[in-house]
CSV table of N, CA and C in Angstrom, one decimal:
chain,number,residue,atom,x,y,z
A,6,MET,N,3.5,16.8,15.4
A,6,MET,CA,2.4,16.1,14.8
A,6,MET,C,2.8,14.7,14.4
A,7,ILE,N,2.0,13.7,14.7
A,7,ILE,CA,2.3,12.3,14.3
A,7,ILE,C,1.6,12.0,13.0
A,8,THR,N,2.4,11.5,12.1
A,8,THR,CA,1.9,11.1,10.7
A,8,THR,C,2.0,9.6,10.6
A,9,PRO,N,0.8,9.0,10.3
A,9,PRO,CA,0.8,7.6,10.1
A,9,PRO,C,1.5,7.1,8.8
A,10,ILE,N,2.1,6.0,8.8
A,10,ILE,CA,2.6,5.4,7.6
A,10,ILE,C,2.0,4.0,7.5
A,11,TYR,N,2.1,3.5,6.3
A,11,TYR,CA,1.5,2.1,6.0
A,11,TYR,C,2.6,1.3,5.4
A,12,ARG,N,2.7,0.1,5.8
A,12,ARG,CA,3.6,-0.9,5.2
A,12,ARG,C,2.8,-2.2,4.9
A,13,VAL,N,3.4,-3.0,4.0
A,13,VAL,CA,2.7,-4.2,3.5
A,13,VAL,C,3.6,-5.4,3.9
A,14,GLN,N,3.0,-6.3,4.6
A,14,GLN,CA,3.7,-7.6,5.0
A,14,GLN,C,3.0,-8.7,4.5
A,15,CYS,N,3.7,-9.7,3.9
A,15,CYS,CA,3.1,-10.9,3.4
A,15,CYS,C,2.5,-11.8,4.6
A,16,ASP,N,1.3,-12.3,4.4
A,16,ASP,CA,0.7,-13.1,5.4
A,16,ASP,C,1.1,-14.6,5.2
A,17,GLY,N,1.9,-14.9,4.2
A,17,GLY,CA,2.4,-16.3,4.0
A,17,GLY,C,3.4,-16.7,5.0
A,18,PRO,N,4.0,-17.9,4.8
A,18,PRO,CA,4.9,-18.4,5.8
A,18,PRO,C,6.2,-17.6,6.0
A,19,GLY,N,6.6,-16.8,5.0
A,19,GLY,CA,7.9,-16.0,5.1
A,19,GLY,C,7.7,-14.7,5.8
A,20,LYS,N,6.5,-14.2,5.9
A,20,LYS,CA,6.2,-12.9,6.5
A,20,LYS,C,7.0,-11.8,6.0
A,21,GLU,N,7.3,-11.8,4.7
A,21,GLU,CA,8.2,-10.8,4.1
A,21,GLU,C,7.5,-9.5,3.9
A,22,TRP,N,8.3,-8.4,3.7
A,22,TRP,CA,7.9,-7.0,3.6
A,22,TRP,C,8.0,-6.5,2.2
A,23,LEU,N,7.1,-5.7,1.7
A,23,LEU,CA,7.2,-5.0,0.4
A,23,LEU,C,8.3,-3.9,0.6
A,24,SER,N,9.4,-4.1,0.0
A,24,SER,CA,10.6,-3.2,0.3
A,24,SER,C,11.3,-2.7,-1.0
A,25,LEU,N,12.2,-1.8,-0.7
A,25,LEU,CA,13.1,-1.3,-1.8
A,25,LEU,C,14.3,-2.2,-1.8
A,26,PRO,N,14.9,-2.4,-2.9
A,26,PRO,CA,16.1,-3.3,-3.0
A,26,PRO,C,17.3,-2.5,-2.5
A,27,GLU,N,18.3,-3.3,-2.1
A,27,GLU,CA,19.6,-2.7,-1.7
A,27,GLU,C,20.1,-1.9,-2.9
A,28,GLY,N,20.7,-0.7,-2.6
A,28,GLY,CA,21.2,0.1,-3.7
A,28,GLY,C,20.2,1.1,-4.2
A,29,HIS,N,19.0,1.1,-3.7
A,29,HIS,CA,18.0,2.0,-4.2
A,29,HIS,C,18.4,3.4,-3.8
A,30,VAL,N,18.5,4.4,-4.7
A,30,VAL,CA,18.9,5.7,-4.4
A,30,VAL,C,17.8,6.5,-3.7
A,31,THR,N,18.0,7.1,-2.5
A,31,THR,CA,17.1,7.9,-1.9
A,31,THR,C,16.6,9.0,-2.7
A,32,GLY,N,15.3,9.2,-2.9
A,32,GLY,CA,14.8,10.3,-3.7
A,32,GLY,C,14.5,9.9,-5.1
A,33,ALA,N,15.0,8.7,-5.5
A,33,ALA,CA,14.6,8.1,-6.9
A,33,ALA,C,13.2,7.7,-6.9
A,34,ASP,N,12.6,7.6,-8.0
A,34,ASP,CA,11.2,7.2,-8.1
A,34,ASP,C,11.0,5.7,-7.6
A,35,VAL,N,9.9,5.5,-7.0
A,35,VAL,CA,9.6,4.1,-6.5
A,35,VAL,C,8.6,3.6,-7.5
A,36,THR,N,8.9,2.6,-8.3
A,36,THR,CA,8.0,2.0,-9.2
A,36,THR,C,7.8,0.5,-8.8
A,37,ALA,N,6.7,-0.1,-9.3
A,37,ALA,CA,6.4,-1.4,-9.0
A,37,ALA,C,7.5,-2.4,-9.4
A,38,ASP,N,8.2,-2.1,-10.5
A,38,ASP,CA,9.3,-3.0,-10.9
A,38,ASP,C,10.5,-3.0,-10.1
A,39,ASN,N,10.6,-2.0,-9.1
A,39,ASN,CA,11.8,-2.0,-8.3
A,39,ASN,C,11.4,-2.3,-6.8
A,40,LEU,N,10.3,-2.9,-6.6
A,40,LEU,CA,9.9,-3.3,-5.3
A,40,LEU,C,10.1,-4.8,-5.1
A,41,ILE,N,10.6,-5.2,-4.0
A,41,ILE,CA,10.9,-6.6,-3.7
A,41,ILE,C,10.3,-7.1,-2.4
A,42,ALA,N,10.2,-8.4,-2.2
A,42,ALA,CA,9.8,-8.9,-0.9
A,42,ALA,C,11.1,-9.2,-0.1
A,43,ALA,N,11.2,-8.6,1.0
A,43,ALA,CA,12.4,-8.7,1.9
A,43,ALA,C,12.1,-9.4,3.2
A,44,PRO,N,13.0,-10.1,3.8
A,44,PRO,CA,12.8,-10.8,5.0
A,44,PRO,C,12.6,-10.0,6.3
A,45,THR,N,13.1,-8.7,6.2
A,45,THR,CA,13.0,-7.8,7.4
A,45,THR,C,12.3,-6.5,6.9
A,46,ALA,N,11.9,-5.7,7.9
A,46,ALA,CA,11.3,-4.4,7.6
A,46,ALA,C,12.3,-3.3,7.4
A,47,LYS,N,13.6,-3.7,7.4
A,47,LYS,CA,14.7,-2.7,7.3
A,47,LYS,C,14.5,-1.7,6.2
A,48,ARG,N,14.2,-2.2,5.0
A,48,ARG,CA,14.0,-1.3,3.8
A,48,ARG,C,12.5,-1.3,3.3
A,49,ALA,N,11.6,-1.6,4.3
A,49,ALA,CA,10.2,-1.7,3.9
A,49,ALA,C,9.7,-0.3,3.5
A,50,CYS,N,8.9,-0.2,2.5
A,50,CYS,CA,8.4,1.1,2.0
A,50,CYS,C,7.4,1.7,3.0
A,51,ASN,N,7.5,2.9,3.2
A,51,ASN,CA,6.6,3.7,4.1
A,51,ASN,C,5.6,4.4,3.2
A,52,TRP,N,4.4,4.0,3.1
A,52,TRP,CA,3.4,4.6,2.2
A,52,TRP,C,2.6,5.7,3.0
A,53,PRO,N,2.2,6.8,2.4
A,53,PRO,CA,1.5,7.8,3.2
A,53,PRO,C,0.1,7.5,3.5
A,54,GLY,N,-0.5,6.5,2.8
A,54,GLY,CA,-1.9,6.1,3.1
A,54,GLY,C,-2.1,4.7,2.7
A,55,GLU,N,-3.2,4.2,3.2
A,55,GLU,CA,-3.6,2.8,2.9
A,55,GLU,C,-3.8,2.5,1.4
A,56,LYS,N,-4.5,3.5,0.8
A,56,LYS,CA,-4.7,3.4,-0.7
A,56,LYS,C,-3.4,3.3,-1.5
A,57,GLU,N,-2.4,4.1,-1.1
A,57,GLU,CA,-1.1,4.0,-1.8
A,57,GLU,C,-0.4,2.7,-1.6
A,58,ALA,N,-0.5,2.2,-0.3
A,58,ALA,CA,0.1,0.9,0.0
A,58,ALA,C,-0.5,-0.2,-0.8
A,59,LYS,N,-1.8,-0.2,-0.9
A,59,LYS,CA,-2.6,-1.3,-1.7
A,59,LYS,C,-2.2,-1.2,-3.1
A,60,ARG,N,-2.1,0.0,-3.7
A,60,ARG,CA,-1.8,0.2,-5.1
A,60,ARG,C,-0.4,-0.3,-5.4
A,61,ALA,N,0.5,0.0,-4.5
A,61,ALA,CA,1.9,-0.5,-4.7
A,61,ALA,C,2.0,-2.0,-4.6
A,62,ALA,N,1.3,-2.6,-3.7
A,62,ALA,CA,1.3,-4.0,-3.5
A,62,ALA,C,0.8,-4.7,-4.7
A,63,VAL,N,-0.4,-4.3,-5.2
A,63,VAL,CA,-0.9,-4.9,-6.4
A,63,VAL,C,0.0,-4.7,-7.6
A,64,GLY,N,0.6,-3.5,-7.8
A,64,GLY,CA,1.5,-3.3,-8.9
A,64,GLY,C,2.8,-4.2,-8.8
A,65,ALA,N,3.2,-4.5,-7.6
A,65,ALA,CA,4.4,-5.4,-7.4
A,65,ALA,C,4.0,-6.9,-7.5
A,66,GLY,N,2.8,-7.2,-7.8
A,66,GLY,CA,2.4,-8.6,-7.9
A,66,GLY,C,1.8,-9.3,-6.7
A,67,TRP,N,1.7,-8.5,-5.6
A,67,TRP,CA,1.1,-9.1,-4.4
A,67,TRP,C,-0.4,-9.2,-4.6
A,68,ARG,N,-1.0,-10.2,-4.0
A,68,ARG,CA,-2.5,-10.3,-4.1
A,68,ARG,C,-3.1,-10.6,-2.7
A,69,HIS,N,-4.3,-10.1,-2.6
A,69,HIS,CA,-5.0,-10.3,-1.3
A,69,HIS,C,-5.9,-11.6,-1.4
A,70,ALA,N,-6.2,-12.1,-0.2
A,70,ALA,CA,-7.1,-13.3,-0.2
A,70,ALA,C,-8.5,-12.8,-0.6
A,71,PRO,N,-9.2,-13.6,-1.3
A,71,PRO,CA,-10.5,-13.2,-1.8
A,71,PRO,C,-11.5,-12.7,-0.7
A,72,ASP,N,-11.4,-13.3,0.4
A,72,ASP,CA,-12.4,-13.0,1.5
A,72,ASP,C,-11.8,-12.1,2.6
A,73,SER,N,-10.6,-11.4,2.3
A,73,SER,CA,-9.9,-10.7,3.3
A,73,SER,C,-10.3,-9.2,3.4
A,74,ASP,N,-11.1,-8.7,2.4
A,74,ASP,CA,-11.4,-7.3,2.4
A,74,ASP,C,-10.0,-6.5,2.3
A,75,PHE,N,-9.1,-6.9,1.6
A,75,PHE,CA,-7.8,-6.3,1.4
A,75,PHE,C,-7.0,-6.2,2.7
A,76,LYS,N,-7.2,-7.2,3.6
A,76,LYS,CA,-6.5,-7.2,4.9
A,76,LYS,C,-5.4,-8.2,4.9
A,77,THR,N,-5.4,-9.2,4.0
A,77,THR,CA,-4.5,-10.3,4.0
A,77,THR,C,-3.8,-10.3,2.6
A,78,TRP,N,-2.4,-10.2,2.6
A,78,TRP,CA,-1.7,-10.1,1.4
A,78,TRP,C,-0.7,-11.2,1.3
A,79,PHE,N,-0.4,-11.6,0.0
A,79,PHE,CA,0.5,-12.7,-0.3
A,79,PHE,C,1.5,-12.2,-1.4
A,80,CYS,N,2.8,-12.4,-1.1
A,80,CYS,CA,3.8,-12.0,-2.1
A,80,CYS,C,3.8,-13.0,-3.2
A,81,PRO,N,4.4,-12.7,-4.4
A,81,PRO,CA,4.4,-13.6,-5.5
A,81,PRO,C,5.0,-15.0,-5.1
A,82,ALA,N,6.0,-15.0,-4.3
A,82,ALA,CA,6.6,-16.3,-3.9
A,82,ALA,C,5.6,-17.2,-3.2
A,83,CYS,N,4.9,-16.7,-2.3
A,83,CYS,CA,3.9,-17.5,-1.6
A,83,CYS,C,2.7,-17.9,-2.5
A,84,GLN,N,2.4,-17.0,-3.4
A,84,GLN,CA,1.3,-17.3,-4.4
A,84,GLN,C,1.8,-18.5,-5.2
A,85,SER,N,3.0,-18.5,-5.7
A,85,SER,CA,3.5,-19.6,-6.6
A,85,SER,C,3.7,-20.9,-5.8
A,86,ALA,N,3.9,-20.8,-4.5
A,86,ALA,CA,4.0,-22.0,-3.6
A,86,ALA,C,2.7,-22.5,-3.2
A,87,GLY,N,1.6,-21.9,-3.6
A,87,GLY,CA,0.3,-22.4,-3.3
A,87,GLY,C,-0.2,-21.9,-2.0
A,88,THR,N,0.4,-21.0,-1.3
A,88,THR,CA,0.0,-20.5,0.0
A,88,THR,C,-1.3,-19.7,-0.1
A,89,ARG,N,-1.5,-19.0,-1.2
A,89,ARG,CA,-2.6,-18.2,-1.3
A,89,ARG,C,-3.9,-19.0,-1.3
A,90,PRO,N,-4.9,-18.6,-0.5
A,90,PRO,CA,-6.1,-19.4,-0.4
A,90,PRO,C,-6.9,-19.3,-1.7
């Protein structure tokens, strides 16, 4: 059986991924305060559904473009750099 997963990638210039930090213990709770923007998908979080991926992104400070219908996401660094529309 194939099970889909969802990941979140910033649409800003860095194209970073919503990820777990180095040293995160497998099996430990994943909370918004321990999610980071990482340059590669190596430690990107695999969410079981689109709703869960959106909820995690919002909790970690990521925001969608107002006209994107939740399809375009910007990490906090891109937002503070003025990349967000």
